Tab-separated table of C-alpha atoms in Angstrom:
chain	number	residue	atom	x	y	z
A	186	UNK	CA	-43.785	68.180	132.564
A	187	UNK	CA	-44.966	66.202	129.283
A	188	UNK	CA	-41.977	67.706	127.072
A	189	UNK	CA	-39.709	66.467	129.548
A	190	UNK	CA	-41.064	63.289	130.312
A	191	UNK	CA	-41.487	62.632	126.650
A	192	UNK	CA	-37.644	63.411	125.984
A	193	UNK	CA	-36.806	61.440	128.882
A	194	UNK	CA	-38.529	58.133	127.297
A	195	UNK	CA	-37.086	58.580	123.747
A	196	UNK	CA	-34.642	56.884	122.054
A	197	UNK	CA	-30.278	58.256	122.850
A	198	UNK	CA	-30.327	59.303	119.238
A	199	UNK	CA	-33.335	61.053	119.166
A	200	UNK	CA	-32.106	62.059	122.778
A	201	UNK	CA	-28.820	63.664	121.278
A	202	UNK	CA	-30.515	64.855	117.758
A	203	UNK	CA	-33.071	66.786	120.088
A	204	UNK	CA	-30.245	68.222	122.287
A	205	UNK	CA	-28.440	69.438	119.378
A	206	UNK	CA	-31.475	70.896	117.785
A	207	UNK	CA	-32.249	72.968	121.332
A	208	UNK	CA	-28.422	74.047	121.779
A	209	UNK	CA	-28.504	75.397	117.637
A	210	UNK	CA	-32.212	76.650	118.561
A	211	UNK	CA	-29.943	79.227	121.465
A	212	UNK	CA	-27.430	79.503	119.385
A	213	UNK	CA	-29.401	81.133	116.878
A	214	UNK	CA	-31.385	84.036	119.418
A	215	UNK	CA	-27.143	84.515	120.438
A	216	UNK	CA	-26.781	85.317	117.014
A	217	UNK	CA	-30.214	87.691	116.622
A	218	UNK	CA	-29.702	89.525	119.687
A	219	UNK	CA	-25.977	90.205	118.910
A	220	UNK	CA	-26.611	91.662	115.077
A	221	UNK	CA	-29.873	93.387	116.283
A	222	UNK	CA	-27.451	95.374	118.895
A	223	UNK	CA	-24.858	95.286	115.860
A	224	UNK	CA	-26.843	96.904	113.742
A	225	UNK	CA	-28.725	99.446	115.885
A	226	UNK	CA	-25.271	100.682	116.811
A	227	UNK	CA	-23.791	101.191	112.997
A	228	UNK	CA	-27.326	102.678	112.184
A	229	UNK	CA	-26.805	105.530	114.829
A	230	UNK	CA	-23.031	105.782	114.294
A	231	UNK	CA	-23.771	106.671	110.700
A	232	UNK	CA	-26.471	109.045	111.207
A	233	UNK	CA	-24.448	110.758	113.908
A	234	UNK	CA	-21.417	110.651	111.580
A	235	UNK	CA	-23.788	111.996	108.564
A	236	UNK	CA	-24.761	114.840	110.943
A	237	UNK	CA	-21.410	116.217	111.843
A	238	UNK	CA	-20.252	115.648	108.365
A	239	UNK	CA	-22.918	117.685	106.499
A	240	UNK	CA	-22.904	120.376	109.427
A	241	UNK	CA	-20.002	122.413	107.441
A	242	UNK	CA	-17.439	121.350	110.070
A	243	UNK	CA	-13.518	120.844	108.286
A	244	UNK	CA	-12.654	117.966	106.534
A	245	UNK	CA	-9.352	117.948	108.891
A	246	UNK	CA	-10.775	118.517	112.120
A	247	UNK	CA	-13.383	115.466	111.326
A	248	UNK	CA	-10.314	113.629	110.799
A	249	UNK	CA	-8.054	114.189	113.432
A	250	UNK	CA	-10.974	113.246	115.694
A	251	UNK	CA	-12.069	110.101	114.377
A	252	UNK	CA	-8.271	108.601	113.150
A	253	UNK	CA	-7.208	108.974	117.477
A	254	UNK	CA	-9.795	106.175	117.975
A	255	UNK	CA	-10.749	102.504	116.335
A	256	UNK	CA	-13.978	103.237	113.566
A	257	UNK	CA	-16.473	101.427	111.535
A	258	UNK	CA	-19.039	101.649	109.574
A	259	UNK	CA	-19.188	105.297	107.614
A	260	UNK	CA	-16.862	107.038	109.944
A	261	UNK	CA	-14.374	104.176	108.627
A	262	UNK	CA	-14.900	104.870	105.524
A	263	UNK	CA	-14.555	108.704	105.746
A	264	UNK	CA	-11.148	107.810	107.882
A	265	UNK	CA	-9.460	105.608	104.893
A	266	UNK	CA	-10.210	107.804	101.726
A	267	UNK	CA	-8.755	111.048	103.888
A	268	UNK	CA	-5.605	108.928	104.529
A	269	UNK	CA	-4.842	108.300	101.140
A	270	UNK	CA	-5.816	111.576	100.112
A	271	UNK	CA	-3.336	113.394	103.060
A	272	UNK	CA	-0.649	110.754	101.623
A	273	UNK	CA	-0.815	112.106	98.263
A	274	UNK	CA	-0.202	115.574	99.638
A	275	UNK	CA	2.522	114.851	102.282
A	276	UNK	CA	5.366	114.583	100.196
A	277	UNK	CA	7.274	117.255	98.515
A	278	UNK	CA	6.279	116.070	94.949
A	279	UNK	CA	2.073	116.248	94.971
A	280	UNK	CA	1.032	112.986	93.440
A	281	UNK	CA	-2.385	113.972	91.746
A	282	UNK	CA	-1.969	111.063	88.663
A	283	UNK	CA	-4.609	108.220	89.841
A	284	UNK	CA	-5.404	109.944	93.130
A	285	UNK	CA	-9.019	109.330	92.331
A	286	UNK	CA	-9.000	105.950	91.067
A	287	UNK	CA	-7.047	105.373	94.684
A	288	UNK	CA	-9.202	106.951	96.634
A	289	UNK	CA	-12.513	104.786	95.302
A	290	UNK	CA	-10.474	101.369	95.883
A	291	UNK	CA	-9.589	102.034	99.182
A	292	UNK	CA	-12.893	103.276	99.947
A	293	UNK	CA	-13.969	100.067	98.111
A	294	UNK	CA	-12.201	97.628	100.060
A	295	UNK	CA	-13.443	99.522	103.449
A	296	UNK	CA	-16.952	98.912	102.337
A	297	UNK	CA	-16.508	95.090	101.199
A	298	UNK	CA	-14.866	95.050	105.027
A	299	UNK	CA	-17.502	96.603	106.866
A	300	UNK	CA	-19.888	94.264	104.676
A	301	UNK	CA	-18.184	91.236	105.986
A	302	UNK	CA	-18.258	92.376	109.409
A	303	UNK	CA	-22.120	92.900	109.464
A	304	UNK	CA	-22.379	89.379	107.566
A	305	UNK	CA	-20.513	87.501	110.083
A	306	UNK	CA	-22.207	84.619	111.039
A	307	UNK	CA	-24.866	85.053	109.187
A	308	UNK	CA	-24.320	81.862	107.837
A	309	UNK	CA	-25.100	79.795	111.186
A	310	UNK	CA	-28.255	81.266	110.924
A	311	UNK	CA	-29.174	79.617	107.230
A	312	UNK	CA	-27.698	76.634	107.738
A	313	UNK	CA	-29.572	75.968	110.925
A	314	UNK	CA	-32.297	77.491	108.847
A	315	UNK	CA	-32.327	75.302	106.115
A	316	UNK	CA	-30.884	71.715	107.972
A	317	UNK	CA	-33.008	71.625	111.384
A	318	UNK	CA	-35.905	70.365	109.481
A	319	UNK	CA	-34.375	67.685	107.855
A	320	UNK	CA	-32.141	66.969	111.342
A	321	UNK	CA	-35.138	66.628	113.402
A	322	UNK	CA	-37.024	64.350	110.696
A	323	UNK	CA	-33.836	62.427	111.085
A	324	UNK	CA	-34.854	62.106	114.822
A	325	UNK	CA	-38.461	61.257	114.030
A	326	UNK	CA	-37.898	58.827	111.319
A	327	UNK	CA	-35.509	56.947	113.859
A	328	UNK	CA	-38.126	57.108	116.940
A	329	UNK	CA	-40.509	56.192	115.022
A	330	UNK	CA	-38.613	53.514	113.945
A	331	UNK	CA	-37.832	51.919	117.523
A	332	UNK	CA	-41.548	52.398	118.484
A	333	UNK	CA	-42.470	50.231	115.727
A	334	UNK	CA	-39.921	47.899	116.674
A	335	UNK	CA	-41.042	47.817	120.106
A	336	UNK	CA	-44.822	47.416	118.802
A	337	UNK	CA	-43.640	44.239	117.272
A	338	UNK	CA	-42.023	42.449	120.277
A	339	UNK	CA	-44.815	43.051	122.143
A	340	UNK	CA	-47.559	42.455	119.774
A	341	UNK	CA	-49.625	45.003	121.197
A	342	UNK	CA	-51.186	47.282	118.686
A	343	UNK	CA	-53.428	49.644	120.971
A	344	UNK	CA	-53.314	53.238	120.725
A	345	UNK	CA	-52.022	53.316	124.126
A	346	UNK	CA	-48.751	51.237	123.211
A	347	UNK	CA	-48.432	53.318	119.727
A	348	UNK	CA	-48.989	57.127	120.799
A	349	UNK	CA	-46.344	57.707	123.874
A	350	UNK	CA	-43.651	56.059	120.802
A	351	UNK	CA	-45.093	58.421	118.150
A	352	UNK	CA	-45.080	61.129	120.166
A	353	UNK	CA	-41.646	61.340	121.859
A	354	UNK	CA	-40.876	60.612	118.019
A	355	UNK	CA	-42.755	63.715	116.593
A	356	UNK	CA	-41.189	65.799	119.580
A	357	UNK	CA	-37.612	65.665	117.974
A	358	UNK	CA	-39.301	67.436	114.515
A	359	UNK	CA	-40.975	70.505	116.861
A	360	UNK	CA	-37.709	70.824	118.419
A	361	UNK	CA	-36.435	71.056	114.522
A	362	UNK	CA	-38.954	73.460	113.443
A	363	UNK	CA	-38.740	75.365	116.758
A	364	UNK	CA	-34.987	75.956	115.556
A	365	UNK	CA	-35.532	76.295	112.232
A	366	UNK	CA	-38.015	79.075	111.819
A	367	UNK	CA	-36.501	82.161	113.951
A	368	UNK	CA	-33.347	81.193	111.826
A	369	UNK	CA	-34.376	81.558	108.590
A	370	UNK	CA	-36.452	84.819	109.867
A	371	UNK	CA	-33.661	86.119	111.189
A	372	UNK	CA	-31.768	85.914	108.371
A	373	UNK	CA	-33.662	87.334	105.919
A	374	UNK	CA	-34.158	90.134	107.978
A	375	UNK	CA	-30.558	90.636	108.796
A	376	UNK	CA	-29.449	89.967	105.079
A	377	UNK	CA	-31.805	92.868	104.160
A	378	UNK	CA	-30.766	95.234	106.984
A	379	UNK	CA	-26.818	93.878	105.688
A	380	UNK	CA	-28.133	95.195	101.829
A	381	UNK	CA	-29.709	98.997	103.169
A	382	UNK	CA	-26.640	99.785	104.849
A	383	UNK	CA	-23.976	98.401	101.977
A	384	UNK	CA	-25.762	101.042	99.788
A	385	UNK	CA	-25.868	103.586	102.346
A	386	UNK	CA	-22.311	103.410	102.404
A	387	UNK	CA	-21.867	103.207	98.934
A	388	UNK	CA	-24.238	105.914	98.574
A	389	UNK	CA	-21.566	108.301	101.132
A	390	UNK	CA	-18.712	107.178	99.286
A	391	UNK	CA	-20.053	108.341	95.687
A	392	UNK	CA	-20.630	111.906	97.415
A	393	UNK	CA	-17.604	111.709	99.451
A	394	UNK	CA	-15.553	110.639	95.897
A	395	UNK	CA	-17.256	113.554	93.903
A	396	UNK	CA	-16.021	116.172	96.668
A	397	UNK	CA	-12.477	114.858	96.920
A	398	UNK	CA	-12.399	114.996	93.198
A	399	UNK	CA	-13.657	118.924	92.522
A	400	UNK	CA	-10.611	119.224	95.693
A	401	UNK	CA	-8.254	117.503	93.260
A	402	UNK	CA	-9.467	119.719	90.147
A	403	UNK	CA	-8.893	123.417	92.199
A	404	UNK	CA	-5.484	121.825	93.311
A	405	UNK	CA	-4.105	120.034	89.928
C-alpha cells in the first residue's frame, strides 16, 4: 500500500508526529460517537419527561418516581427544585421567606451541571481542531527537511530522488488535516446542540419557577 510504504520510509519524527496525529484523529470519532449517543439520549429523556409532565399527572407522584432512581437532564432539574420546595414544607414552621429565590439557584446550579456534563470533552475536540494543522506542518517542515538533506549528500537533483522525500513529507500534513477537520466539525456542531438544550432547560425551569411560585402565593 503507498500510505504505508510512504510512512514506512519517513523520517522517526515524522514517524511519531504521524502516529500521534492518527491516534488524536480516533480519538476524536470516540468523542463524536459518544456525545452523538449523549445527546440523542437527553433529547428523548426530555421530551419524554416534557410529556408526562404536561399530561396533568401530580407534582408528587412525578417525584416519588423519578427521586428512587439517578436523573439528568430535565428530569434532574424537576427532581432538585421539588426537593427544596418539600424541605421548606417538612418542618413544623413553613419557611416561605426566600423560597423562590432558593428554588431558582438550585435549579440554577442543576442546569450549569447538566451543561458541564454535555460539554465534557468538548475541549479535545478544539484543541485537536485547532493544533493538528500546525502538528502535522511540524512533521512536513521536518521531512522535508531530511529530504533536502539527503538531496545534498547525494547530489542528485532528479525528480525521482526529490518526490518519494516530499511526499512521505506532505503525508504527515494529510494525516493533520485528516484529524483536524471532523474535530473542529464536530465541535461546532456539538457546541450548538450543548446551546439548544441549555435553553431548553432554562426555558422548563422559568415555567417550572412561575408554577412553584403561584403554589407559594395560595399557600403564604
Amino acid at each position: 500500500m503507498l500510505l504505508l510504504r510512504l510512512f514506512m520510509h519517513a523520517d522517526l519524527i515524522v514517524q511519531c508526529v504521524m502516529v500521534g496525529l492518527f491516534a488524536a484523529s480516533i480519538w476524536v470519532w470516540g468523542i463524536a460517537i459518544d456525545k452523538l449517543l449523549l445527546y440523542r439520549r437527553s433529547r428523548r429523556a426530555m421530551d419524554r419527561f416534557e410529556q408526562t409532565f404536561w399530561s396533568g399527572q401530580s407534582l408528587e407522584e412525578l417525584y416519588r418516581s423519578l427521586s428512587a432512581r439517578p436523573t439528568h437532564s430535565m428530569p434532574a432539574l424537576f427532581v432538585a427544585a421539588m426537593r427544596e420546595w418539600k424541605r421548606s414544607f417538612e418542618g413544623q414552621a413553613r419557611s416561605f421567606a426566600g423560597l423562590q429565590m432558593r428554588i431558582e439557584k438550585v435549579m440554577n446550579v442543576t442546569i450549569a451541571r447538566e451543561v458541564d456534563r454535555l460539554e465534557r470533552r468538548l475541549l479535545v475536540l478544539a484543541t485537536v481542531g485547532s493544533a493538528s494543522p500546525f502538528i502535522g506542518l511540524f512533521g512536513t517542515v521536518w521531512g522535508i527537511m531530511n529530504s533536502f538533506q539527503s538531496i545534498a549528500e547525494q547530489k542528485n537533483y532528479s525528480i525521482a530522488v526529490v518526490a518519494p522525500g516530499i511526499a512521505e513529507a506532505l503525508l504527515a500534513t494529510t494525516i493533520g488535516l485528516l484529524a483536524a477537520i471532523p474535530a473542529t466539525i464536530f465541535y461546532n456542531k456539538f457546541a450548538s446542540e450543548v446551546n439548544k438544550q441549555a435553553q431548553r432547560l432554562e426555558g422548563f425551569a422559568d415555567e417550572f419557577s412561575a408554577i412553584l411560585s403561584r403554589q407559594v402565593d395560595e399557600r403564604a
